[in-house]
Amino acid sequence: QVQLVESGGGLVQAGGSLRLSCVASGRAFSSVAMGWFRQAPGKEREFVAAITWSSGNTYYTDSVRGRFTISKDNAKNTVYLQMNSLKPEDSAVYYCAARRFWRASWIRWDTYDYWGQGTQVTVSS
């Protein structure tokens, strides 16, 4: 019923850029905010950024602030993650997530209700 589809991942050299997209399915989709998480091999899933649909307020984890930018297009039900100045430690599978309800914490992955399939980002040195 609800689908999130990520795209835009790939292989890039350190210092390069990638733009990820996440498209939420049709008019059945309902959420208050969208987030990006990432998971590297052997590591836990990590919060990257989030944005609210209504106000466009944004939130970032410290390690990406100033390098990554989250944005949205409400008409297209699409959220973007522009990643600049990429580092090898940014390599991970990046997941798009949707939150149905307002919650105090942005960083807990288990507070999000819908997830995409993930897109691989690999940054070489």
PDB file of C-alpha atoms in Angstrom:
ATOM      1  CA  GLN A   1       0.000   0.000   0.000  1.00  0.00           C
ATOM      2  CA  VAL A   2       2.805   2.415   0.909  1.00  0.00           C
ATOM      3  CA  GLN A   3       6.044   2.409  -1.017  1.00  0.00           C
ATOM      4  CA  LEU A   4       9.199   4.474  -0.739  1.00  0.00           C
ATOM      5  CA  VAL A   5      11.654   4.157  -3.604  1.00  0.00           C
ATOM      6  CA  GLU A   6      15.194   5.506  -3.345  1.00  0.00           C
ATOM      7  CA  SER A   7      17.502   6.215  -6.240  1.00  0.00           C
ATOM      8  CA  GLY A   8      20.702   8.074  -7.012  1.00  0.00           C
ATOM      9  CA  GLY A   9      23.289   5.985  -5.229  1.00  0.00           C
ATOM     10  CA  GLY A  10      26.543   4.998  -6.820  1.00  0.00           C
ATOM     11  CA  LEU A  11      30.309   5.076  -6.667  1.00  0.00           C
ATOM     12  CA  VAL A  12      32.057   8.399  -6.212  1.00  0.00           C
ATOM     13  CA  GLN A  13      35.533   9.538  -5.245  1.00  0.00           C
ATOM     14  CA  ALA A  14      36.192  11.348  -1.992  1.00  0.00           C
ATOM     15  CA  GLY A  15      35.234  14.996  -2.302  1.00  0.00           C
ATOM     16  CA  GLY A  16      32.579  14.272  -4.891  1.00  0.00           C
ATOM     17  CA  SER A  17      28.815  14.649  -4.770  1.00  0.00           C
ATOM     18  CA  LEU A  18      25.694  12.555  -5.136  1.00  0.00           C
ATOM     19  CA  ARG A  19      22.004  13.393  -5.002  1.00  0.00           C
ATOM     20  CA  LEU A  20      19.618  10.806  -3.619  1.00  0.00           C
ATOM     21  CA  SER A  21      15.899  10.831  -4.309  1.00  0.00           C
ATOM     22  CA  CYS A  22      13.028   9.177  -2.486  1.00  0.00           C
ATOM     23  CA  VAL A  23       9.582   8.970  -4.056  1.00  0.00           C
ATOM     24  CA  ALA A  24       6.607   8.119  -1.851  1.00  0.00           C
ATOM     25  CA  SER A  25       3.703   6.248  -3.392  1.00  0.00           C
ATOM     26  CA  GLY A  26       0.347   7.813  -4.404  1.00  0.00           C
ATOM     27  CA  ARG A  27      -2.474   9.497  -2.558  1.00  0.00           C
ATOM     28  CA  ALA A  28      -2.699   6.720   0.029  1.00  0.00           C
ATOM     29  CA  PHE A  29       0.590   7.946   1.442  1.00  0.00           C
ATOM     30  CA  SER A  30       0.341  10.000   4.632  1.00  0.00           C
ATOM     31  CA  SER A  31       3.171  11.173   6.835  1.00  0.00           C
ATOM     32  CA  VAL A  32       4.362  14.217   8.760  1.00  0.00           C
ATOM     33  CA  ALA A  33       8.072  13.903   8.090  1.00  0.00           C
ATOM     34  CA  MET A  34      10.666  12.081   6.020  1.00  0.00           C
ATOM     35  CA  GLY A  35      14.110  10.970   7.045  1.00  0.00           C
ATOM     36  CA  TRP A  36      17.289   9.522   5.659  1.00  0.00           C
ATOM     37  CA  PHE A  37      19.225   6.814   7.485  1.00  0.00           C
ATOM     38  CA  ARG A  38      22.337   4.917   6.530  1.00  0.00           C
ATOM     39  CA  GLN A  39      23.885   1.625   7.504  1.00  0.00           C
ATOM     40  CA  ALA A  40      27.469   0.618   6.828  1.00  0.00           C
ATOM     41  CA  PRO A  41      28.699  -2.981   7.040  1.00  0.00           C
ATOM     42  CA  GLY A  42      29.078  -4.052  10.646  1.00  0.00           C
ATOM     43  CA  LYS A  43      27.504  -0.868  11.987  1.00  0.00           C
ATOM     44  CA  GLU A  44      24.117   0.091  13.339  1.00  0.00           C
ATOM     45  CA  ARG A  45      21.605   2.061  11.325  1.00  0.00           C
ATOM     46  CA  GLU A  46      22.385   5.757  11.718  1.00  0.00           C
ATOM     47  CA  PHE A  47      20.201   8.834  11.403  1.00  0.00           C
ATOM     48  CA  VAL A  48      21.360  11.254   8.711  1.00  0.00           C
ATOM     49  CA  ALA A  49      18.707  13.926   8.143  1.00  0.00           C
ATOM     50  CA  ALA A  50      14.984  14.614   8.352  1.00  0.00           C
ATOM     51  CA  ILE A  51      12.499  17.144   7.014  1.00  0.00           C
ATOM     52  CA  THR A  52       8.901  17.977   7.858  1.00  0.00           C
ATOM     53  CA  TRP A  53       6.326  18.158   5.070  1.00  0.00           C
ATOM     54  CA  SER A  54       4.410  21.132   6.416  1.00  0.00           C
ATOM     55  CA  SER A  55       7.087  23.612   7.476  1.00  0.00           C
ATOM     56  CA  GLY A  56      10.182  22.239   5.780  1.00  0.00           C
ATOM     57  CA  ASN A  57      12.136  22.248   9.028  1.00  0.00           C
ATOM     58  CA  THR A  58      15.324  20.236   8.689  1.00  0.00           C
ATOM     59  CA  TYR A  59      17.435  18.221  11.080  1.00  0.00           C
ATOM     60  CA  TYR A  60      20.907  16.775  10.594  1.00  0.00           C
ATOM     61  CA  THR A  61      23.297  14.550  12.429  1.00  0.00           C
ATOM     62  CA  ASP A  62      26.508  16.355  13.347  1.00  0.00           C
ATOM     63  CA  SER A  63      28.723  14.345  11.019  1.00  0.00           C
ATOM     64  CA  VAL A  64      26.919  15.543   7.867  1.00  0.00           C
ATOM     65  CA  ARG A  65      25.841  19.050   8.833  1.00  0.00           C
ATOM     66  CA  GLY A  66      27.256  21.557   6.363  1.00  0.00           C
ATOM     67  CA  ARG A  67      27.909  18.886   3.733  1.00  0.00           C
ATOM     68  CA  PHE A  68      24.477  17.305   3.192  1.00  0.00           C
ATOM     69  CA  THR A  69      21.220  19.077   2.409  1.00  0.00           C
ATOM     70  CA  ILE A  70      17.768  17.537   2.659  1.00  0.00           C
ATOM     71  CA  SER A  71      14.946  19.052   0.623  1.00  0.00           C
ATOM     72  CA  LYS A  72      11.471  18.173  -0.588  1.00  0.00           C
ATOM     73  CA  ASP A  73       8.951  18.607  -3.372  1.00  0.00           C
ATOM     74  CA  ASN A  74       5.486  18.210  -1.884  1.00  0.00           C
ATOM     75  CA  ALA A  75       3.742  18.067  -5.260  1.00  0.00           C
ATOM     76  CA  LYS A  76       5.903  15.129  -6.321  1.00  0.00           C
ATOM     77  CA  ASN A  77       5.935  13.398  -2.922  1.00  0.00           C
ATOM     78  CA  THR A  78       9.688  13.396  -3.250  1.00  0.00           C
ATOM     79  CA  VAL A  79      12.512  14.012  -0.803  1.00  0.00           C
ATOM     80  CA  TYR A  80      16.112  14.615  -1.816  1.00  0.00           C
ATOM     81  CA  LEU A  81      19.444  14.308  -0.102  1.00  0.00           C
ATOM     82  CA  GLN A  82      22.206  16.333  -1.708  1.00  0.00           C
ATOM     83  CA  MET A  83      25.535  14.984  -0.507  1.00  0.00           C
ATOM     84  CA  ASN A  84      28.628  17.098  -1.085  1.00  0.00           C
ATOM     85  CA  SER A  85      32.245  16.727   0.015  1.00  0.00           C
ATOM     86  CA  LEU A  86      31.737  13.013   0.426  1.00  0.00           C
ATOM     87  CA  LYS A  87      34.117  11.030   2.597  1.00  0.00           C
ATOM     88  CA  PRO A  88      34.876   7.303   2.649  1.00  0.00           C
ATOM     89  CA  GLU A  89      33.134   7.083   6.019  1.00  0.00           C
ATOM     90  CA  ASP A  90      29.914   8.160   4.287  1.00  0.00           C
ATOM     91  CA  SER A  91      29.847   4.831   2.444  1.00  0.00           C
ATOM     92  CA  ALA A  92      26.697   2.945   3.386  1.00  0.00           C
ATOM     93  CA  VAL A  93      23.319   1.797   2.209  1.00  0.00           C
ATOM     94  CA  TYR A  94      21.083   4.850   2.455  1.00  0.00           C
ATOM     95  CA  TYR A  95      17.447   4.327   3.383  1.00  0.00           C
ATOM     96  CA  CYS A  96      14.517   6.676   3.011  1.00  0.00           C
ATOM     97  CA  ALA A  97      11.969   6.544   5.833  1.00  0.00           C
ATOM     98  CA  ALA A  98       8.597   8.118   6.594  1.00  0.00           C
ATOM     99  CA  ARG A  99       7.127   8.991   9.971  1.00  0.00           C
ATOM    100  CA  ARG A 100       3.360   9.030  10.395  1.00  0.00           C
ATOM    101  CA  PHE A 101       3.213  10.764  13.764  1.00  0.00           C
ATOM    102  CA  TRP A 102       5.012  13.559  15.566  1.00  0.00           C
ATOM    103  CA  ARG A 103       7.602  12.233  17.999  1.00  0.00           C
ATOM    104  CA  ALA A 104      10.246  13.851  20.177  1.00  0.00           C
ATOM    105  CA  SER A 105      13.225  11.983  18.761  1.00  0.00           C
ATOM    106  CA  TRP A 106      14.423  12.240  15.159  1.00  0.00           C
ATOM    107  CA  ILE A 107      17.312   9.813  15.438  1.00  0.00           C
ATOM    108  CA  ARG A 108      15.655   6.564  16.540  1.00  0.00           C
ATOM    109  CA  TRP A 109      15.081   4.450  13.444  1.00  0.00           C
ATOM    110  CA  ASP A 110      12.340   2.433  15.108  1.00  0.00           C
ATOM    111  CA  THR A 111      10.171   5.567  15.383  1.00  0.00           C
ATOM    112  CA  TYR A 112       9.713   5.629  11.589  1.00  0.00           C
ATOM    113  CA  ASP A 113       6.877   3.691  10.026  1.00  0.00           C
ATOM    114  CA  TYR A 114       7.744   3.143   6.356  1.00  0.00           C
ATOM    115  CA  TRP A 115      11.034   2.300   4.692  1.00  0.00           C
ATOM    116  CA  GLY A 116      12.474   2.136   1.225  1.00  0.00           C
ATOM    117  CA  GLN A 117      14.663  -0.640  -0.127  1.00  0.00           C
ATOM    118  CA  GLY A 118      17.886   1.324   0.193  1.00  0.00           C
ATOM    119  CA  THR A 119      20.439   2.609  -2.279  1.00  0.00           C
ATOM    120  CA  GLN A 120      24.170   1.945  -2.072  1.00  0.00           C
ATOM    121  CA  VAL A 121      26.594   4.843  -1.746  1.00  0.00           C
ATOM    122  CA  THR A 122      30.279   4.019  -2.015  1.00  0.00           C
ATOM    123  CA  VAL A 123      32.946   6.684  -1.587  1.00  0.00           C
ATOM    124  CA  SER A 124      36.472   5.733  -2.589  1.00  0.00           C
ATOM    125  CA  SER A 125      39.630   7.393  -1.325  1.00  0.00           C
TER     126      SER A 125
END
